[in-house]
Short mmCIF file of C-alpha atoms in Angstrom, two decimals:
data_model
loop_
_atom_site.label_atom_id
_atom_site.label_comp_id
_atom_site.label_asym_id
_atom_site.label_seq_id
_atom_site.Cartn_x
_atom_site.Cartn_y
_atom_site.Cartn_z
CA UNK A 1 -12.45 14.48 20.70
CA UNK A 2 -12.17 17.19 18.48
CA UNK A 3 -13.40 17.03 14.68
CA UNK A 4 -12.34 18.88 11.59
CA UNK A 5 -15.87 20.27 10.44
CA UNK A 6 -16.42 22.02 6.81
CA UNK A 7 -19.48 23.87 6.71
CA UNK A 8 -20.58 24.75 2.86
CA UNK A 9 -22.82 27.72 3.25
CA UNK A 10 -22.89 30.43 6.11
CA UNK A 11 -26.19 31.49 6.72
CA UNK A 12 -29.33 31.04 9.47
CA UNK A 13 -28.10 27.62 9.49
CA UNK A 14 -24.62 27.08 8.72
CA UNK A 15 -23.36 30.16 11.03
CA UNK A 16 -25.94 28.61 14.06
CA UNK A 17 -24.13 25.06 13.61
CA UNK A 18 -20.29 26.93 13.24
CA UNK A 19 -21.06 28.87 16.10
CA UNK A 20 -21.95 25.98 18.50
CA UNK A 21 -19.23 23.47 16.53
CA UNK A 22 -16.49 25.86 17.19
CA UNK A 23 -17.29 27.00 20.93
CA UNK A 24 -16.98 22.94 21.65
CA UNK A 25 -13.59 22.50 20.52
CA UNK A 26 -13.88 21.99 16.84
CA UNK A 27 -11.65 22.87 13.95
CA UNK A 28 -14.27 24.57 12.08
CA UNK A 29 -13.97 26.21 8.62
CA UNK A 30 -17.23 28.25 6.65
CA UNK A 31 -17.45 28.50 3.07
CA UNK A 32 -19.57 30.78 1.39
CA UNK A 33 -19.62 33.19 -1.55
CA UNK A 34 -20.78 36.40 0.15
CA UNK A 35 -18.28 37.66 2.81
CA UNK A 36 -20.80 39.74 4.32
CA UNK A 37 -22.33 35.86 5.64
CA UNK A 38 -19.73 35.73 8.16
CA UNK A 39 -21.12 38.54 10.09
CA UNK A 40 -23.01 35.97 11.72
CA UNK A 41 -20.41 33.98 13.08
CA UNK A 42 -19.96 34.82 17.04
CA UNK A 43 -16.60 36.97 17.89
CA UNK A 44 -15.61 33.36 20.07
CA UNK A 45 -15.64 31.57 16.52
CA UNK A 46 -11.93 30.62 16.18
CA UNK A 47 -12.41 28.76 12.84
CA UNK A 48 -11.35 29.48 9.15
CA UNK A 49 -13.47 31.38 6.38
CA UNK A 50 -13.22 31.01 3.27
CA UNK A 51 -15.05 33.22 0.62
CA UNK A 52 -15.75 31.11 -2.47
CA UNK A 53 -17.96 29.06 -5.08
CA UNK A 54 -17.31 25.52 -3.28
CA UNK A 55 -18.14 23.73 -6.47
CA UNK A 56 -14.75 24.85 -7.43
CA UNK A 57 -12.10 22.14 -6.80
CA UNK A 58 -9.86 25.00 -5.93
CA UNK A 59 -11.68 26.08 -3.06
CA UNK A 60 -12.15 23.08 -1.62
CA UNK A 61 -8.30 22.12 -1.75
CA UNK A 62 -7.89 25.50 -0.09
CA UNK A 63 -10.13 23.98 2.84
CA UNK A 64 -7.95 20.98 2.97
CA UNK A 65 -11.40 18.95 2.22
CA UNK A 66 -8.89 15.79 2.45
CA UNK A 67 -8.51 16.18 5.94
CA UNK A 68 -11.82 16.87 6.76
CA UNK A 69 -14.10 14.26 9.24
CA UNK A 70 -17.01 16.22 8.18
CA UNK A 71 -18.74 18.41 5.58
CA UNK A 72 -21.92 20.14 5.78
CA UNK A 73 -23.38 21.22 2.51
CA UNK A 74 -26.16 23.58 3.71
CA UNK A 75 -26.43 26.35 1.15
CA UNK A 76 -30.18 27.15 0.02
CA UNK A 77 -29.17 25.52 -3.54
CA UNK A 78 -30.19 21.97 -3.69
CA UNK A 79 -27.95 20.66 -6.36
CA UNK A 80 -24.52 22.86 -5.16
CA UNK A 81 -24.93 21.02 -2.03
CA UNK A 82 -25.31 17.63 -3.28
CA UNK A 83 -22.66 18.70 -5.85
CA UNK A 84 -20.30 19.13 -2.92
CA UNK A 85 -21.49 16.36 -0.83
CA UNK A 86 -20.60 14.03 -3.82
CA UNK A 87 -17.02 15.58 -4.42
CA UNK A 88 -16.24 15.69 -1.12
CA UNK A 89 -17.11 11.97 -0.80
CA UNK A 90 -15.87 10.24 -3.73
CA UNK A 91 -12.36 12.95 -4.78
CA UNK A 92 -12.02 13.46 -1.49
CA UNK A 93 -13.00 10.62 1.06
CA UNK A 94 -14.54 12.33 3.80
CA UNK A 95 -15.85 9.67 5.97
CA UNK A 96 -19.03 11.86 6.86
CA UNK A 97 -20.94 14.02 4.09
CA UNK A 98 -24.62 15.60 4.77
CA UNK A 99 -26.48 17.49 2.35
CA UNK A 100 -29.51 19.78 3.22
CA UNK A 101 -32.25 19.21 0.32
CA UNK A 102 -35.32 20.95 0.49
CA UNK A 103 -36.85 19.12 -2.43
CA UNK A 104 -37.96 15.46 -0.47
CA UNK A 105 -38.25 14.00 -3.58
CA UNK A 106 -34.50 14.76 -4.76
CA UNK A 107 -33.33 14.24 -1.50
CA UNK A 108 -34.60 10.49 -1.24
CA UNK A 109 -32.70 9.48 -4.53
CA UNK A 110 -29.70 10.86 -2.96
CA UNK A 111 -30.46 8.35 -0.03
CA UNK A 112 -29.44 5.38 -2.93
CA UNK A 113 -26.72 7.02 -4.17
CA UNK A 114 -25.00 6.83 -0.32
CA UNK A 115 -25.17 10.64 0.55
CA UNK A 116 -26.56 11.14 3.93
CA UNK A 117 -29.32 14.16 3.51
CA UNK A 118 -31.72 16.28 5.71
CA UNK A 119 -34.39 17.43 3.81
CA UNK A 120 -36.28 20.45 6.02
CA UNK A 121 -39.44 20.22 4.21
CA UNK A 122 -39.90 16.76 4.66
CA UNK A 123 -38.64 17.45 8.76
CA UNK A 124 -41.20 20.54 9.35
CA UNK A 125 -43.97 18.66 7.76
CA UNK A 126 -43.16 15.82 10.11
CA UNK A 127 -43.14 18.38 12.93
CA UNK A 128 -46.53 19.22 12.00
CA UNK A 129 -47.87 15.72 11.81
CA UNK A 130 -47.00 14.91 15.11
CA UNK A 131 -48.43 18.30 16.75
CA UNK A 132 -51.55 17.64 14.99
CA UNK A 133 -51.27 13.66 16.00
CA UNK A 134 -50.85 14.47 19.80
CA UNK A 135 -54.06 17.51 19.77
CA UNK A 136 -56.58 14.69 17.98
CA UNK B 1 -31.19 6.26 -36.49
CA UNK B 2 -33.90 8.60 -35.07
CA UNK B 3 -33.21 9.62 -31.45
CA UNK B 4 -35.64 11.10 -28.64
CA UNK B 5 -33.38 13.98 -27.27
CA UNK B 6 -33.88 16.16 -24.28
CA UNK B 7 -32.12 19.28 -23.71
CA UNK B 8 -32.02 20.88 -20.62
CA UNK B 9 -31.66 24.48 -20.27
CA UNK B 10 -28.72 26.57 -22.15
CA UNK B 11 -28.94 29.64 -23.99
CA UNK B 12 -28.91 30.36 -28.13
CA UNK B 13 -26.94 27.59 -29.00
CA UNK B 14 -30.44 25.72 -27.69
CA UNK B 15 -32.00 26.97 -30.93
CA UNK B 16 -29.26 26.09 -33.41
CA UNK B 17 -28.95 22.86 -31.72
CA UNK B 18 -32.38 21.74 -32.17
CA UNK B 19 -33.19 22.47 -35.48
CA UNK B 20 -30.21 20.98 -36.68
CA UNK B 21 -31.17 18.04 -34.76
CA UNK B 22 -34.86 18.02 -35.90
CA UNK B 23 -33.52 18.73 -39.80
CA UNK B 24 -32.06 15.33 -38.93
CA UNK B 25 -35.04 14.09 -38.15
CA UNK B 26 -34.35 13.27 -34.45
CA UNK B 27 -37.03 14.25 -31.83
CA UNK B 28 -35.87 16.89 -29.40
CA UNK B 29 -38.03 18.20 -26.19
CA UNK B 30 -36.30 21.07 -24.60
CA UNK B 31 -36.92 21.90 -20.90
CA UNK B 32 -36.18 25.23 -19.91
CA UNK B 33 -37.41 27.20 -16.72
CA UNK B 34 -37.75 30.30 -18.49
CA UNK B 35 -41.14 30.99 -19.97
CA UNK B 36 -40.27 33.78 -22.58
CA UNK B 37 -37.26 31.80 -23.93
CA UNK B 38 -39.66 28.79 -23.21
CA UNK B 39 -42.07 30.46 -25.68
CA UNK B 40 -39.86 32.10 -28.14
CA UNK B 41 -38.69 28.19 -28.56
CA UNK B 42 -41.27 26.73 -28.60
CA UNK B 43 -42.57 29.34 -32.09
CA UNK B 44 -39.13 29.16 -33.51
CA UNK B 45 -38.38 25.25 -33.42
CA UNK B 46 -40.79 21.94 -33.81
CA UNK B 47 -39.32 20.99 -30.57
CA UNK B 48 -41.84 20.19 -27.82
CA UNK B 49 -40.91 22.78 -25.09
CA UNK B 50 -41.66 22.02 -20.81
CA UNK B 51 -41.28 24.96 -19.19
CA UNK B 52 -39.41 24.35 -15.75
CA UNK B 53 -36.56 22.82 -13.99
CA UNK B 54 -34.69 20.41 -15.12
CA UNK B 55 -34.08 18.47 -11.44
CA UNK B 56 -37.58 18.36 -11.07
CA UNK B 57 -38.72 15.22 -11.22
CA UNK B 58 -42.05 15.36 -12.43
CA UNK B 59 -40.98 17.94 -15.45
CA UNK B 60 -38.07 15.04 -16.73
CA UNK B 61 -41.15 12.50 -16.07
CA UNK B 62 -43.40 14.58 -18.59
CA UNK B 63 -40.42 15.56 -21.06
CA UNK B 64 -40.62 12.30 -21.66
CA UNK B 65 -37.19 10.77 -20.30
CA UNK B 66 -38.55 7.19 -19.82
CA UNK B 67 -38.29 6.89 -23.48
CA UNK B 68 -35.32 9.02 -24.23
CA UNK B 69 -32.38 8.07 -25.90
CA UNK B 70 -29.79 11.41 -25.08
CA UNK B 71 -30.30 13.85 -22.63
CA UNK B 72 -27.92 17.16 -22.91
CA UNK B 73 -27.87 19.20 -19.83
CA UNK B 74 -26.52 22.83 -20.68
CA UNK B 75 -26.92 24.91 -18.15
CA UNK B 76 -24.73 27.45 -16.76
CA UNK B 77 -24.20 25.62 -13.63
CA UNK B 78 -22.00 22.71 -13.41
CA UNK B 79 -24.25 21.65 -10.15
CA UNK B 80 -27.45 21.70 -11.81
CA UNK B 81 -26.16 19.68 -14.67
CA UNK B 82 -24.64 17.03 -12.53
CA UNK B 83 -27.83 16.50 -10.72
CA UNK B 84 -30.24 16.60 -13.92
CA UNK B 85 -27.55 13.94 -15.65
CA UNK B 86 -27.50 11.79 -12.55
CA UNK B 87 -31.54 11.74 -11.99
CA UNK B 88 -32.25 11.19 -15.59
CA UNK B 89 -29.99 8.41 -15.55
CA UNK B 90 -31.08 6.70 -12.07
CA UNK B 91 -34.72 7.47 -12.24
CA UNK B 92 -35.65 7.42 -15.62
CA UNK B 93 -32.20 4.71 -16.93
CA UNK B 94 -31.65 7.32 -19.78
CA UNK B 95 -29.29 5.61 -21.65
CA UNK B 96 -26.69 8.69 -22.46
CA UNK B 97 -26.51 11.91 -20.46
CA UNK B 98 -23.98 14.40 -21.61
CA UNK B 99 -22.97 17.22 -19.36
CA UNK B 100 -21.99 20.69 -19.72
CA UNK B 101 -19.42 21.72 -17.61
CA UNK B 102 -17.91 25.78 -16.71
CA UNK B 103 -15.39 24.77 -14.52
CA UNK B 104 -12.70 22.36 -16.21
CA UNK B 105 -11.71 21.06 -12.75
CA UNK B 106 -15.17 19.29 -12.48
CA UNK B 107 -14.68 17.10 -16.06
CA UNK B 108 -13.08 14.18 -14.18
CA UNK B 109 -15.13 14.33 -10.84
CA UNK B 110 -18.34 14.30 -12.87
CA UNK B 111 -17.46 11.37 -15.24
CA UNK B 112 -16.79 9.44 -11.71
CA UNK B 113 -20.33 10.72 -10.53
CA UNK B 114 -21.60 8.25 -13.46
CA UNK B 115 -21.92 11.45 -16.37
CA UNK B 116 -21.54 9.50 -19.79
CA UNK B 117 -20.25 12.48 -22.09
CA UNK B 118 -18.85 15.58 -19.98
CA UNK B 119 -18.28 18.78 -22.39
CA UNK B 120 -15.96 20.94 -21.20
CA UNK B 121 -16.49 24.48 -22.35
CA UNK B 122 -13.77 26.13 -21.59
CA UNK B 123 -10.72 23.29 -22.24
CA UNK B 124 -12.62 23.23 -26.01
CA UNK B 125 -12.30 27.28 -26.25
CA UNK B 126 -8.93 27.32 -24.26
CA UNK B 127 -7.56 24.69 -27.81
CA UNK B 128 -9.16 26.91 -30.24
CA UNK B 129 -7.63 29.59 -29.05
CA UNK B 130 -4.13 28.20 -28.90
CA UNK B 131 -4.58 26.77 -31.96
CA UNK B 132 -4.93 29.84 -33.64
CA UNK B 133 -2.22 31.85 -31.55
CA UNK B 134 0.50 28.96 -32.68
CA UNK B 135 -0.41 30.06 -36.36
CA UNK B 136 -2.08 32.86 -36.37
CA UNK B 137 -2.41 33.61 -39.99
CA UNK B 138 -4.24 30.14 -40.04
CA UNK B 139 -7.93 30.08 -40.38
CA UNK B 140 -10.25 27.15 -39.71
CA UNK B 141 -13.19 26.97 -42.19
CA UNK B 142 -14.85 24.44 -41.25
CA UNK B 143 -14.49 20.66 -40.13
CA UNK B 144 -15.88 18.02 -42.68
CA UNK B 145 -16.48 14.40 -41.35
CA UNK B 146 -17.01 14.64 -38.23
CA UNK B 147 -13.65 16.35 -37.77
CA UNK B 148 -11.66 13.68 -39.68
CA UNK B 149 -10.82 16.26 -42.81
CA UNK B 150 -10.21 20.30 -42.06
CA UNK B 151 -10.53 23.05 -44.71
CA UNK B 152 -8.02 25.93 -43.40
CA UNK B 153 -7.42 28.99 -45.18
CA UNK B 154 -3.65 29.71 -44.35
CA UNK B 155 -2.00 33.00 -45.47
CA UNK B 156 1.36 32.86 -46.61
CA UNK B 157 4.19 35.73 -45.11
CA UNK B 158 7.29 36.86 -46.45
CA UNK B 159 8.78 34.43 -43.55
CA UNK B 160 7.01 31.51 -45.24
CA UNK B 161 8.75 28.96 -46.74
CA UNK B 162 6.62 27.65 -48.93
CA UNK B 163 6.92 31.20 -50.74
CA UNK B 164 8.68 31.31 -54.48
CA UNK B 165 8.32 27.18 -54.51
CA UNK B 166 6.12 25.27 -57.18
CA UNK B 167 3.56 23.16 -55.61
CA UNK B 168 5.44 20.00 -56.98
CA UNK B 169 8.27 21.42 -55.19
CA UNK B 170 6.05 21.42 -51.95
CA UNK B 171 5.88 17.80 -50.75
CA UNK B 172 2.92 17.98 -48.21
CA UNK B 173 1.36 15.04 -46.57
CA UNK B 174 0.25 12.00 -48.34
CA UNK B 175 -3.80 12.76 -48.39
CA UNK B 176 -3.54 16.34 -47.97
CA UNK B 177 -4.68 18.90 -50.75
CA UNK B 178 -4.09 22.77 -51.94
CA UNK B 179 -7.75 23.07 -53.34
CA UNK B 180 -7.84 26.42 -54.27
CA UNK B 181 -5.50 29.43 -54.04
CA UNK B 182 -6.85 33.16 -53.32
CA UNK B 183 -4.36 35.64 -54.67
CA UNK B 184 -5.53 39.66 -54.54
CA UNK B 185 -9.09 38.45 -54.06
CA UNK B 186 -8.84 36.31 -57.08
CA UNK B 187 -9.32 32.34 -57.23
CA UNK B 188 -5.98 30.41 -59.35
CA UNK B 189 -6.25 26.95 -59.66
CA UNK B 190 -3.34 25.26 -58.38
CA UNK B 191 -1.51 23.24 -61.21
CA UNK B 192 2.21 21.65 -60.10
CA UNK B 193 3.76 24.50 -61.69
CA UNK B 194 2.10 27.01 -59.87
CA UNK B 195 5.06 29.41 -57.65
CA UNK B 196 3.69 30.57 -54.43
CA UNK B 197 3.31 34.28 -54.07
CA UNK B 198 3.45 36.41 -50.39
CA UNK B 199 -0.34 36.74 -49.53
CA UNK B 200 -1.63 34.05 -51.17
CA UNK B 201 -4.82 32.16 -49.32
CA UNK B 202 -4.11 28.73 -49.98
CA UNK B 203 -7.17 26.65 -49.02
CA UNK B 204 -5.88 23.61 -47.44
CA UNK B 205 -7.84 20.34 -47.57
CA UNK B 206 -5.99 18.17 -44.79
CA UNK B 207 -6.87 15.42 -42.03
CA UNK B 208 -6.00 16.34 -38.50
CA UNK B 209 -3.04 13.57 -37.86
CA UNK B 210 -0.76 14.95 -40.72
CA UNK B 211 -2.35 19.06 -40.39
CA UNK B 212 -0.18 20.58 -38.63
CA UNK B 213 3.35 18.88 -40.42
CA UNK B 214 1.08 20.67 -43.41
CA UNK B 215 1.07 23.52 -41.55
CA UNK B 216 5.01 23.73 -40.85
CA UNK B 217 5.65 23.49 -44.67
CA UNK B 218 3.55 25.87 -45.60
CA UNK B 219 4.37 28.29 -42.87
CA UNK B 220 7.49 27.14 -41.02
CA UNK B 221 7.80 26.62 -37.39
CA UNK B 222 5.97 29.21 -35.25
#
């Protein structure tokens, strides 16, 4: 089935997660402020980009947010992307929102307030962990 | 009533802001991230100053915001306030956040995302100015009363047609007031008699309801 994916923020990760998204049948479409992000999209992408702030309401009606199944907040700001994530879910209903946090301690408040969040800190130290865990 | 205020981030109006709270005699702790402005504050105002980010939990923890009454989060970035509002408010139940916000679009969205005062820069600037472009020979001086009475300096034009009448003649509002009239830099006092000269300053004492009906008899419609 195919999904109609917003990703907020086109760099290392956002462009890695368009790139797959897109070459699986997805309606994809990037946001990002600097244009010169989407030079990391594959020439196969076949999705929309937008340049723009995506804390402005504008931009996001431009993406057709409303129609979206699922946004991606994954700029390196913390609070744009849980900005977004909120917007998106309470103005504009999308069923699924995830926010990237670095900060685990922000991110885990977010948790309460009904925002799904990934927090890559809190993932690589876990990574870590469980390297050292299996060597002892 | 003494309040325990914590501002987060913005730029001069910071300054003027807190001593004008602490003349009050309200306690104000300012977080800001940057440590010049942190330290030119912190010499220029009695405010206790934590240099940092706001959204950082531990920073809100030791500005105190278990025991603050008002947090104001003035940052140039509608995100960053949002967060700072909502954390203060779920993590440390401050009673009243107020929020700046840049883009006007976000005023509703953020009062939904549980912001209890949202300021909105630009709609506030955007009134001003049309306020002054509907009459522009209108001056405001100053709002008394928390806004409830305005002192305006209007300037009367030839097209005015409050020119060659009395003041008796006049008729404005019930509760508004010619206080003082400015005529080639010098102050008349307005008696009923007094005829209304092209150029005059009249210094209009006025609450906002009835102003701008004042503002049509003094001036006609714009």
């Amino acid at each position: 089935m195919s999904h109609y994916i917003i990703i907020v923020g086109c760099g290392r990760l956002g462009s890695l997660l368009a790139n797959s998204l897109s070459s699986a049948g997805h309606q994809l479409v990037v946001i990002d402020r600097n244009e010169a992000k989407f030079d990391k999209l594959s020439t196969e992408f076949s999705g929309f980009k937008i340049v723009g702030d995506a804390i402005e309401m504008s931009v996001l009606r431009r993406a057709h947010v409303e129609k979206a199944d699922y946004l991606f907040a994954i700029t390196t700001e913390d609070n744009l992307n849980l900005m977004v994530a909120q917007i998106a879910k309470i103005a504009f209903n999308v069923p699924h929102v995830i926010a990237r946090v670095y900060d685990p301690a922000r991110e885990a408040i977010y948790g309460e307030f009904g925002i799904e969040t990934i927090s890559p800190t809190k993932l690589a130290a876990q990574a870590f962990l469980d390297i050292m865990r299996k060597d002892v | 009533m003494k309040a325990r205020i914590i501002i987060v981030g913005g730029d001069k109006n910071v300054y003027f802001l807190t001593r004008q709270f602490i003349q009050r005699g309200d306690h104000v702790t300012i977080i800001n991230r940057h440590p010049i402005r942190s330290r030119e504050l912190a010499r220029q105002t009695k405010a206790t100053v934590v240099l940092g980010d706001g959204a950082d939990i531990s920073r809100l923890e030791e500005a105190g915001a278990r025991r603050a009454d008002v947090l104001l989060s003035l940052t140039s970035h509608d995100q960053d306030n949002l967060v700072i509002c909502q954390i203060a408010k779920k993590i440390f139940g401050v009673p009243r956040t107020l929020a700046l916000v840049n883009d006007p679009d976000n005023e509703v969205v953020f009062q939904k995302l549980g912001v209890d005062v949202v300021f909105n820069k630009t709609k506030v600037i955007v009134s001003m100015i049309d306020q002054i472009a509907h009459f522009e020979d209108i001056a405001t001086l100053m709002p008394l009363a928390q806004g409830r009475i305005n002192v305006t300096d209007v300037v009367l034009d030839a097209a005015s047609p409050a020119v060659g009448k009395s003041l008796q003649e006049l008729q404005l509002t019930e509760g508004s007031l010619i206080a003082c009239i400015i005529r080639n830099d010098e102050m008349v006092v307005p008696r009923g008699n007094t005829r209304l000269l092209v150029g005059d300053h009249l210094i209009l004492i006025s609450q906002p309801e009835t102003h701008e009906k004042d503002l049509i008899i003094l001036c006609g419609e714009s």
